[in-house]
Coordinates of C-alpha atoms in Angstrom, one line a residue:
Chain A
M21 CA 118.0 147.1 113.4
T22 CA 118.5 143.3 112.7
K23 CA 120.3 142.1 109.6
Q24 CA 117.9 141.6 106.7
Q25 CA 117.2 137.9 106.0
A26 CA 116.5 136.3 102.7
N27 CA 112.8 135.5 102.3
W28 CA 113.5 132.6 99.8
S29 CA 116.0 129.8 99.4
P30 CA 117.6 128.7 96.2
Y31 CA 117.6 125.1 97.4
D32 CA 115.0 122.4 97.9
N33 CA 115.4 118.8 99.0
N34 CA 113.8 116.1 96.8
G35 CA 114.7 113.3 99.2
G36 CA 115.7 109.8 98.3
S37 CA 118.6 107.4 99.2
C38 CA 121.5 106.0 97.2
V39 CA 123.8 103.1 97.9
A40 CA 126.9 101.7 96.2
V41 CA 128.8 98.5 97.1
A42 CA 132.1 97.4 95.5
G43 CA 133.0 93.7 94.9
A44 CA 136.1 91.9 93.7
D45 CA 135.1 92.2 90.0
Y46 CA 131.7 94.0 90.1
C47 CA 130.1 97.1 91.5
V48 CA 126.4 97.6 92.6
V49 CA 124.9 101.1 92.5
A50 CA 121.3 101.5 93.6
A51 CA 118.9 104.3 94.3
D52 CA 115.1 104.6 94.9
T53 CA 113.0 106.3 92.3
R54 CA 110.8 108.6 94.5
M55 CA 111.1 112.4 94.0
S56 CA 109.4 114.5 96.7
T57 CA 109.1 118.0 98.1
G58 CA 107.9 118.7 101.6
Y59 CA 105.2 116.2 102.3
S60 CA 104.2 115.6 98.7
I61 CA 105.3 113.2 96.0
L62 CA 106.3 114.8 92.7
T63 CA 106.8 111.5 90.9
R64 CA 107.3 107.8 91.7
D65 CA 109.5 107.1 88.7
Y66 CA 112.6 109.3 88.6
S67 CA 116.0 107.9 88.0
K68 CA 118.8 109.3 90.3
I69 CA 121.4 107.1 88.6
C70 CA 123.5 108.4 85.6
K71 CA 126.0 106.6 83.5
L72 CA 129.0 109.0 83.2
A73 CA 131.4 106.6 81.4
D74 CA 131.6 103.0 80.2
K75 CA 132.5 101.6 83.6
C76 CA 131.5 104.5 85.8
V77 CA 128.0 105.3 87.2
M78 CA 127.0 108.0 89.6
A79 CA 124.0 108.0 91.9
S80 CA 123.0 111.4 93.6
S81 CA 120.4 112.4 96.1
G82 CA 119.5 115.9 97.3
F83 CA 118.3 118.8 95.1
Q84 CA 117.6 117.2 91.7
A85 CA 117.9 120.4 89.7
D86 CA 121.5 120.8 90.9
V87 CA 122.0 117.0 90.2
K88 CA 120.8 117.4 86.6
A89 CA 123.1 120.4 86.1
L90 CA 126.1 118.4 87.6
Q91 CA 125.4 115.4 85.4
K92 CA 125.2 117.6 82.3
L93 CA 128.5 119.2 83.1
L94 CA 130.3 115.9 83.8
A95 CA 128.9 114.4 80.6
A96 CA 130.2 117.3 78.6
R97 CA 133.7 117.1 80.2
H98 CA 133.8 113.4 79.5
L99 CA 133.1 114.0 75.8
I100 CA 136.0 116.5 75.7
Y101 CA 138.2 114.0 77.4
Q102 CA 137.3 111.3 74.9
Q103 CA 138.1 113.5 72.0
Q104 CA 141.4 114.6 73.5
H105 CA 142.7 111.3 74.8
N106 CA 140.9 108.8 72.5
K107 CA 139.7 106.7 75.4
Q108 CA 137.0 106.5 78.0
M109 CA 137.7 108.1 81.5
S110 CA 138.5 105.5 84.2
C111 CA 136.5 105.5 87.4
P112 CA 139.2 107.1 89.6
A113 CA 139.7 109.8 87.0
M114 CA 136.0 110.6 87.0
G115 CA 136.1 110.6 90.8
Q116 CA 138.7 113.3 90.8
L117 CA 136.9 115.3 88.1
L118 CA 133.7 115.2 90.2
S119 CA 135.5 116.3 93.3
N120 CA 137.0 119.3 91.4
T121 CA 133.7 120.2 89.9
L122 CA 132.0 120.3 93.2
Y123 CA 134.7 122.3 94.9
Y124 CA 134.6 124.8 92.1
K125 CA 131.2 125.9 93.5
R126 CA 132.5 125.9 97.1
F127 CA 130.7 129.2 97.9
F128 CA 127.3 128.3 96.2
P129 CA 127.4 124.5 96.3
Y130 CA 125.6 121.9 94.3
Y131 CA 123.1 120.5 96.8
S132 CA 124.0 117.1 95.7
F133 CA 125.1 114.1 97.7
N134 CA 126.9 111.7 95.4
V135 CA 128.2 108.1 95.3
L136 CA 130.3 107.1 92.3
G137 CA 130.6 103.4 91.5
G138 CA 132.4 101.4 88.8
L139 CA 135.4 99.4 87.9
D140 CA 138.9 100.7 88.2
S141 CA 141.6 100.2 85.5
E142 CA 142.4 96.7 86.9
G143 CA 138.7 95.6 86.7
K144 CA 138.1 95.6 90.5
G145 CA 135.1 97.3 92.0
C146 CA 135.5 100.8 93.3
V147 CA 133.2 103.2 95.1
F148 CA 133.8 106.8 95.9
T149 CA 131.7 108.8 98.3
Y150 CA 131.3 112.6 98.4
D151 CA 129.9 115.4 100.4
A152 CA 128.2 118.5 98.8
V153 CA 131.5 120.4 98.3
G154 CA 133.7 117.7 96.9
S155 CA 135.5 116.0 99.8
Y156 CA 135.9 112.4 98.6
E157 CA 137.3 109.0 99.6
R158 CA 137.6 105.6 97.9
V159 CA 135.6 103.1 100.1
G160 CA 134.2 99.6 99.8
Y161 CA 130.6 100.7 100.2
S162 CA 128.7 103.9 101.0
S163 CA 125.2 105.4 101.2
Q164 CA 124.0 109.0 100.9
G165 CA 120.6 110.7 101.1
S166 CA 117.7 110.8 103.5
G167 CA 117.9 107.1 104.4
S168 CA 121.7 107.0 104.7
T169 CA 121.5 107.2 108.5
L170 CA 119.3 104.1 108.5
I171 CA 121.3 102.2 105.8
M172 CA 125.0 102.9 106.7
P173 CA 125.0 101.2 110.2
F174 CA 123.6 98.0 108.7
L175 CA 126.1 98.0 105.8
D176 CA 128.9 98.6 108.4
N177 CA 127.6 95.6 110.3
Q178 CA 127.4 93.2 107.3
L179 CA 130.3 94.5 105.1
K180 CA 132.5 96.0 107.8
S181 CA 135.7 97.2 106.4
P182 CA 138.4 96.1 108.8
S183 CA 139.3 99.0 111.0
P184 CA 142.0 101.3 109.5
L185 CA 143.9 101.0 112.8
L186 CA 144.6 97.3 112.1
L187 CA 147.9 96.7 110.3
P188 CA 148.6 95.4 107.6
A189 CA 145.9 97.4 105.8
L190 CA 143.2 95.0 104.4
D191 CA 141.3 95.5 101.2
A192 CA 138.0 97.3 101.5
V193 CA 136.1 95.5 98.8
T194 CA 133.5 92.9 100.0
P195 CA 134.1 89.2 99.5
L196 CA 130.4 88.7 98.8
S197 CA 129.2 87.3 95.4
E198 CA 127.4 89.6 93.0
S199 CA 123.9 88.1 93.7
E200 CA 124.5 88.2 97.5
A201 CA 125.4 91.9 97.2
V202 CA 122.3 92.6 95.2
D203 CA 120.2 90.8 97.8
L204 CA 121.8 92.8 100.5
V205 CA 121.0 96.1 98.7
K206 CA 117.3 95.0 98.2
T207 CA 117.0 94.2 101.9
V208 CA 118.6 97.5 102.9
F209 CA 116.2 99.5 100.8
A210 CA 113.1 97.6 101.9
S211 CA 114.1 98.3 105.5
A212 CA 114.9 102.0 104.9
T213 CA 111.6 102.4 103.1
E214 CA 109.8 101.2 106.3
R215 CA 111.2 104.0 108.4
D216 CA 112.1 106.9 106.1
I217 CA 109.2 108.7 104.6
Y218 CA 111.2 110.1 101.7
T219 CA 112.4 106.6 100.4
G220 CA 110.1 104.3 98.5
D221 CA 108.1 103.5 95.4
K222 CA 110.7 101.6 93.3
L223 CA 114.3 100.6 93.6
E224 CA 116.7 100.9 90.6
I225 CA 119.7 98.6 90.8
V226 CA 122.6 99.0 88.3
V227 CA 125.3 96.3 88.3
I228 CA 128.6 97.0 86.5
N229 CA 130.9 94.1 85.7
A230 CA 133.3 92.9 83.0
E231 CA 130.4 92.1 80.7
G232 CA 128.9 95.6 80.9
I233 CA 126.1 97.3 82.7
R234 CA 122.8 95.8 83.6
R235 CA 119.7 97.4 85.2
E236 CA 117.1 95.8 87.6
Y237 CA 113.9 97.3 89.2
I238 CA 112.1 96.0 92.2
E239 CA 108.9 97.4 93.8
L240 CA 109.1 99.1 97.2
R241 CA 106.3 100.4 99.6
K242 CA 104.4 103.3 98.1
D243 CA 103.1 104.9 101.2
Chain B
M6 CA 110.6 129.5 148.2
S7 CA 113.5 131.8 147.1
N8 CA 115.9 128.9 146.3
S9 CA 113.4 126.5 144.6
G10 CA 114.5 127.2 141.0
I11 CA 111.5 127.1 138.6
D12 CA 108.2 127.4 140.4
V13 CA 105.4 125.0 139.4
P14 CA 102.3 127.0 138.5
P15 CA 99.7 126.8 141.3
K16 CA 97.0 125.1 139.3
G17 CA 99.3 122.9 137.1
G18 CA 99.6 123.3 133.3
F19 CA 102.1 125.3 131.3
S20 CA 104.8 127.5 132.7
F21 CA 105.8 130.3 130.3
D22 CA 108.9 131.4 132.2
L23 CA 111.3 130.3 129.6
C24 CA 109.7 132.2 126.7
R25 CA 111.9 135.2 127.2
R26 CA 115.0 133.0 127.2
N27 CA 113.8 131.2 124.1
D28 CA 113.3 134.5 122.3
M29 CA 116.8 135.6 123.2
L30 CA 118.2 132.3 122.0
A31 CA 116.2 132.6 118.7
K32 CA 117.6 136.0 118.1
K33 CA 121.1 134.5 118.6
G34 CA 120.3 132.0 115.9
V35 CA 119.6 128.9 118.1
Q36 CA 117.1 126.5 116.5
P37 CA 114.4 125.1 118.8
P38 CA 113.9 121.3 118.5
S39 CA 112.2 120.8 115.2
S40 CA 110.8 117.3 115.5
F41 CA 108.4 116.4 118.2
R42 CA 106.6 113.1 117.7
K43 CA 103.7 114.1 115.5
T44 CA 101.2 111.9 113.8
G45 CA 101.7 113.3 110.2
T46 CA 98.3 111.8 109.6
T47 CA 95.2 111.4 107.6
I48 CA 92.0 111.3 109.7
V49 CA 88.5 111.4 108.3
G50 CA 84.9 111.1 109.4
L51 CA 81.6 110.9 107.6
V52 CA 77.9 110.6 108.4
F53 CA 75.9 107.8 106.7
Q54 CA 72.3 106.8 107.0
D55 CA 72.5 104.9 110.3
G56 CA 75.3 106.8 112.0
V57 CA 79.0 107.9 111.7
I58 CA 82.1 106.2 110.3
L59 CA 85.6 107.4 111.4
G60 CA 88.8 106.4 109.6
A61 CA 92.5 107.0 110.2
D62 CA 96.0 105.9 109.0
T63 CA 98.5 104.3 111.4
R64 CA 101.8 106.1 110.9
A65 CA 103.5 108.2 113.6
T66 CA 106.5 110.3 112.5
E67 CA 109.4 112.1 114.3
G68 CA 110.5 114.5 111.6
P69 CA 111.3 112.5 108.5
I70 CA 111.5 109.1 110.4
V71 CA 108.6 106.8 111.1
C72 CA 108.7 106.1 114.8
D73 CA 105.5 103.9 114.9
K74 CA 104.3 101.9 111.9
N75 CA 101.1 100.8 113.5
C76 CA 99.8 103.3 116.1
E77 CA 96.2 103.9 117.1
K78 CA 94.7 107.2 116.2
I79 CA 91.1 106.5 116.8
H80 CA 90.6 107.2 120.5
Y81 CA 87.8 106.0 122.8
M82 CA 85.8 108.8 124.4
A83 CA 82.6 107.0 125.5
P84 CA 80.8 103.8 124.4
N85 CA 79.0 105.8 121.7
I86 CA 81.6 108.4 120.9
Y87 CA 85.1 108.0 119.3
C88 CA 87.7 110.7 118.4
C89 CA 90.4 110.7 115.8
G90 CA 93.5 112.8 116.6
A91 CA 96.1 114.5 114.4
G92 CA 99.0 116.8 115.5
T93 CA 101.4 116.2 118.4
A94 CA 100.8 112.6 119.6
A95 CA 101.2 113.4 123.3
D96 CA 98.7 116.2 123.0
T97 CA 96.0 114.1 121.3
E98 CA 96.5 111.2 123.7
A99 CA 96.4 113.5 126.8
V100 CA 93.4 115.6 125.7
T101 CA 91.2 112.6 124.6
D102 CA 92.0 110.6 127.8
M103 CA 91.2 113.6 130.0
V104 CA 87.9 114.3 128.3
S105 CA 87.0 110.6 128.3
S106 CA 87.4 110.5 132.1
Q107 CA 85.4 113.7 132.5
L108 CA 82.6 112.2 130.4
Q109 CA 82.6 109.0 132.5
L110 CA 82.2 111.1 135.7
H111 CA 79.5 113.1 134.0
R112 CA 77.7 109.8 133.1
Y113 CA 77.7 108.7 136.7
H114 CA 76.5 112.2 137.8
T115 CA 73.6 112.4 135.3
G116 CA 72.8 108.7 134.8
R117 CA 72.5 109.2 131.1
E118 CA 74.4 108.3 127.9
S119 CA 77.0 110.9 127.0
R120 CA 76.2 113.3 124.2
V121 CA 78.6 114.3 121.4
V122 CA 78.1 118.0 122.0
T123 CA 79.3 117.5 125.6
A124 CA 82.6 116.0 124.5
L125 CA 82.8 118.8 121.9
T126 CA 82.4 121.6 124.5
L127 CA 84.8 120.0 126.9
L128 CA 87.5 119.6 124.2
K129 CA 87.1 123.1 122.7
K130 CA 87.1 124.8 126.1
H131 CA 90.4 123.0 127.0
L132 CA 92.0 123.8 123.7
F133 CA 91.0 127.5 123.7
N134 CA 92.2 127.9 127.2
Y135 CA 95.7 126.8 126.1
Q136 CA 95.6 129.3 123.1
G137 CA 96.7 126.7 120.5
H138 CA 99.8 125.5 122.5
V139 CA 98.1 122.1 122.9
Q140 CA 98.5 121.0 119.2
A141 CA 95.6 118.6 118.8
A142 CA 93.4 118.6 115.7
L143 CA 90.5 116.2 116.2
V144 CA 87.6 114.6 114.3
L145 CA 84.9 113.8 116.8
G146 CA 82.1 111.5 115.9
G147 CA 79.3 109.6 117.7
V148 CA 75.6 108.7 118.0
D149 CA 73.5 109.8 120.9
V150 CA 69.8 110.3 121.8
T151 CA 69.7 113.3 119.5
G152 CA 71.1 111.4 116.5
P153 CA 74.5 111.0 114.7
H154 CA 77.0 113.9 115.0
L155 CA 80.3 114.7 113.4
H156 CA 82.6 117.6 114.4
T157 CA 86.1 118.9 113.7
I158 CA 88.1 120.7 116.4
Y159 CA 91.1 122.8 115.6
P160 CA 94.1 123.4 117.9
H161 CA 93.0 126.9 118.8
G162 CA 89.6 125.8 119.9
S163 CA 87.3 126.5 116.9
T164 CA 84.8 123.8 115.8
D165 CA 82.8 122.9 112.8
T166 CA 79.8 120.6 112.4
L167 CA 80.0 118.7 109.1
P168 CA 78.5 115.8 107.1
F169 CA 82.1 114.7 106.2
A170 CA 85.5 115.9 107.5
T171 CA 89.2 115.4 107.1
M172 CA 92.2 116.6 109.2
G173 CA 96.0 116.2 109.3
S174 CA 98.7 116.5 106.7
G175 CA 96.8 114.1 104.4
S176 CA 93.5 116.0 104.7
L177 CA 93.7 117.5 101.2
A178 CA 94.3 114.1 99.6
A179 CA 91.4 112.6 101.6
M180 CA 89.0 115.5 101.0
S181 CA 89.5 115.3 97.3
V182 CA 88.0 111.8 97.5
F183 CA 85.2 112.8 99.7
E184 CA 84.2 115.8 97.6
S185 CA 84.1 113.5 94.5
K186 CA 82.2 110.6 96.0
Y187 CA 80.2 111.6 99.1
R188 CA 76.4 111.9 98.9
E189 CA 73.7 111.9 101.6
G190 CA 72.1 108.6 102.7
L191 CA 75.0 106.3 102.2
T192 CA 74.7 102.7 103.3
R193 CA 77.2 101.1 105.8
D194 CA 79.2 99.3 103.1
E195 CA 79.3 102.3 100.7
G196 CA 80.4 104.5 103.6
I197 CA 83.2 102.2 104.6
T198 CA 84.4 101.9 101.0
I199 CA 84.6 105.7 100.7
V200 CA 86.3 106.1 104.0
V201 CA 88.9 103.5 103.1
E202 CA 89.5 105.1 99.7
A203 CA 90.0 108.5 101.4
I204 CA 92.5 107.2 103.9
C205 CA 94.3 105.2 101.2
S206 CA 94.5 108.4 99.2
G207 CA 96.2 110.0 102.2
I208 CA 98.5 107.0 102.8
F209 CA 99.8 106.9 99.2
N210 CA 100.0 110.6 98.3
D211 CA 101.0 112.2 101.6
L212 CA 104.4 111.3 103.1
G213 CA 103.3 112.0 106.6
S214 CA 100.7 109.3 106.5
G215 CA 101.1 105.6 105.8
S216 CA 100.9 101.9 106.7
N217 CA 97.4 100.6 107.5
V218 CA 93.7 101.8 107.6
D219 CA 91.7 101.8 110.9
V220 CA 87.9 102.2 110.7
C221 CA 85.3 102.7 113.4
V222 CA 81.6 102.4 112.7
L223 CA 79.2 104.0 115.2
T224 CA 75.4 103.4 115.0
K225 CA 72.6 103.7 117.5
G226 CA 73.5 101.4 120.4
H227 CA 76.3 99.6 118.6
K228 CA 80.0 100.3 117.8
E229 CA 82.4 98.4 115.6
Y230 CA 86.1 99.2 116.0
L231 CA 87.8 97.7 112.9
R232 CA 91.5 97.9 113.8
N233 CA 93.7 97.4 110.8
H234 CA 90.7 97.0 108.5
L235 CA 93.0 97.1 105.5
L236 CA 96.8 96.4 105.2
P237 CA 97.8 97.7 101.8
N238 CA 101.5 98.0 102.6
P239 CA 103.2 94.6 103.2
R240 CA 107.0 94.5 103.3
T241 CA 108.2 94.1 99.8
F242 CA 111.4 92.1 100.1
V243 CA 112.7 89.7 102.7
N244 CA 116.1 88.1 102.1
P245 CA 115.4 84.4 101.9
K246 CA 118.8 83.5 103.2
G247 CA 118.7 85.8 106.3
F248 CA 121.7 87.5 107.8
T249 CA 124.5 86.6 110.2
F250 CA 125.7 89.0 112.8
P251 CA 129.3 88.9 114.1
K252 CA 129.4 87.8 117.7
K253 CA 132.9 88.7 118.4
I254 CA 133.8 92.3 119.2
E255 CA 136.9 93.4 117.3
V256 CA 139.8 94.1 119.6
L257 CA 141.9 96.9 118.2
L258 CA 144.5 97.4 120.9
T259 CA 145.2 95.9 124.3
K260 CA 147.0 97.9 126.9
I261 CA 147.1 97.0 130.6
T262 CA 148.3 99.5 133.1
P263 CA 148.8 98.1 136.6
L264 CA 147.9 100.6 139.3
K265 CA 150.4 101.4 142.0
E266 CA 149.3 100.2 145.4
K267 CA 148.7 103.1 147.7
V268 CA 147.2 101.2 150.6
E269 CA 149.5 99.6 153.2
V270 CA 148.2 96.3 154.5
I271 CA 149.2 95.8 158.2
E272 CA 149.3 92.1 159.0
G273 CA 148.1 90.9 162.3
G274 CA 146.1 94.0 163.3
D275 CA 143.3 93.9 165.8
A276 CA 140.3 91.7 165.0
M277 CA 137.3 93.7 164.0
E278 CA 134.7 94.1 166.7
E279 CA 131.4 92.2 166.2

């Protein structure tokens, strides 16, 4: 008598890719806008990027219902923080909060692959990358989602953080200018769209710097 | 014979020896490989007033990754017969090449132009024989002495004869266009327009299909293979400045361990014989 298996799954994968790149005084967060299920497209115009605080933006791919729930929770917690501390949450603080929130559901996870991007309290770019249960690390750049296996090696090649084995430890943020970083992100998505069926339609790019947050859209292949 | 390992079946073809092992592994929870190179695919065919038009997209996928952005899915069977293939790429290639050779031999034997029903029967016999394990779903079309013909062939060996047909993961998207726009007695240009629209519908709405549109027009005594008839998906962004790639390999650590000499060299030994 074999063990009874579930005949349904609570999860679905809506596909898509996210990227974040940290610079000396800016941070670029980008994600495609395609939402799919199986071999079908649900919509070509869905934003995976959410502003959590003044200088802190999160991009998430995976199961968008779980992503929505997570965004709602974090927004509520941020509101409470603002009322208790009379200031906005910094990016590293939000990073820790996200990690704790994800681990809280360790045994029924949010199927959400996140990258958090923003400016730290000194005004330098910071990027945090997560797995589905909250393991996180501050890095100079990261990608998550269905196209991440295509994107990450190219980012490694162009932006390579010096190896952690080399001493003294060198800073992970890229020396590229803001416009060069945005061009890099556009190229990376155009290439991922060629080879990953779940990435495409439009690219949403969010740039955070001392002046504030600005948004840019470019067209991608729609097939 | 007793030590030869897995025996090759006497007449060639599939060996099912490992099925029991696969069942046992599956019960233990081992997943079989999930992504063979399939052609995702949208393929279509329609009959118009002078003959048959076939259409196909050009994307080949391995799971969620595109492995070929511009492959050819409209295969040659005979000068007057072409076949579109969906399903496992190796299967569609192999089966169409095999039947194409058989048809050529048959033409030499009979001295006549091949008929579409001949190709149909050869294909369906082969596929039925392999009980669906050869995963090829085909749209066969051509014009012979008896007129224009269009057929669909399913992996298990069943066939349909239709005025318009679609197969592949994008078949529903394409069929919705055909059902709305098809009518009898189309002209060549109208037919091509509808075929291109159906394939584009598959390309943009089905994730398993994409890239370009191939079209093949078959009429009595004449064929037109329009490879890449439409290219609706150009690359959207090319970095104007280009990229530089580091030539040097980063050295993390250098450690040289000299090996101890174990061989004694005797000076002035005998000279080697010629």
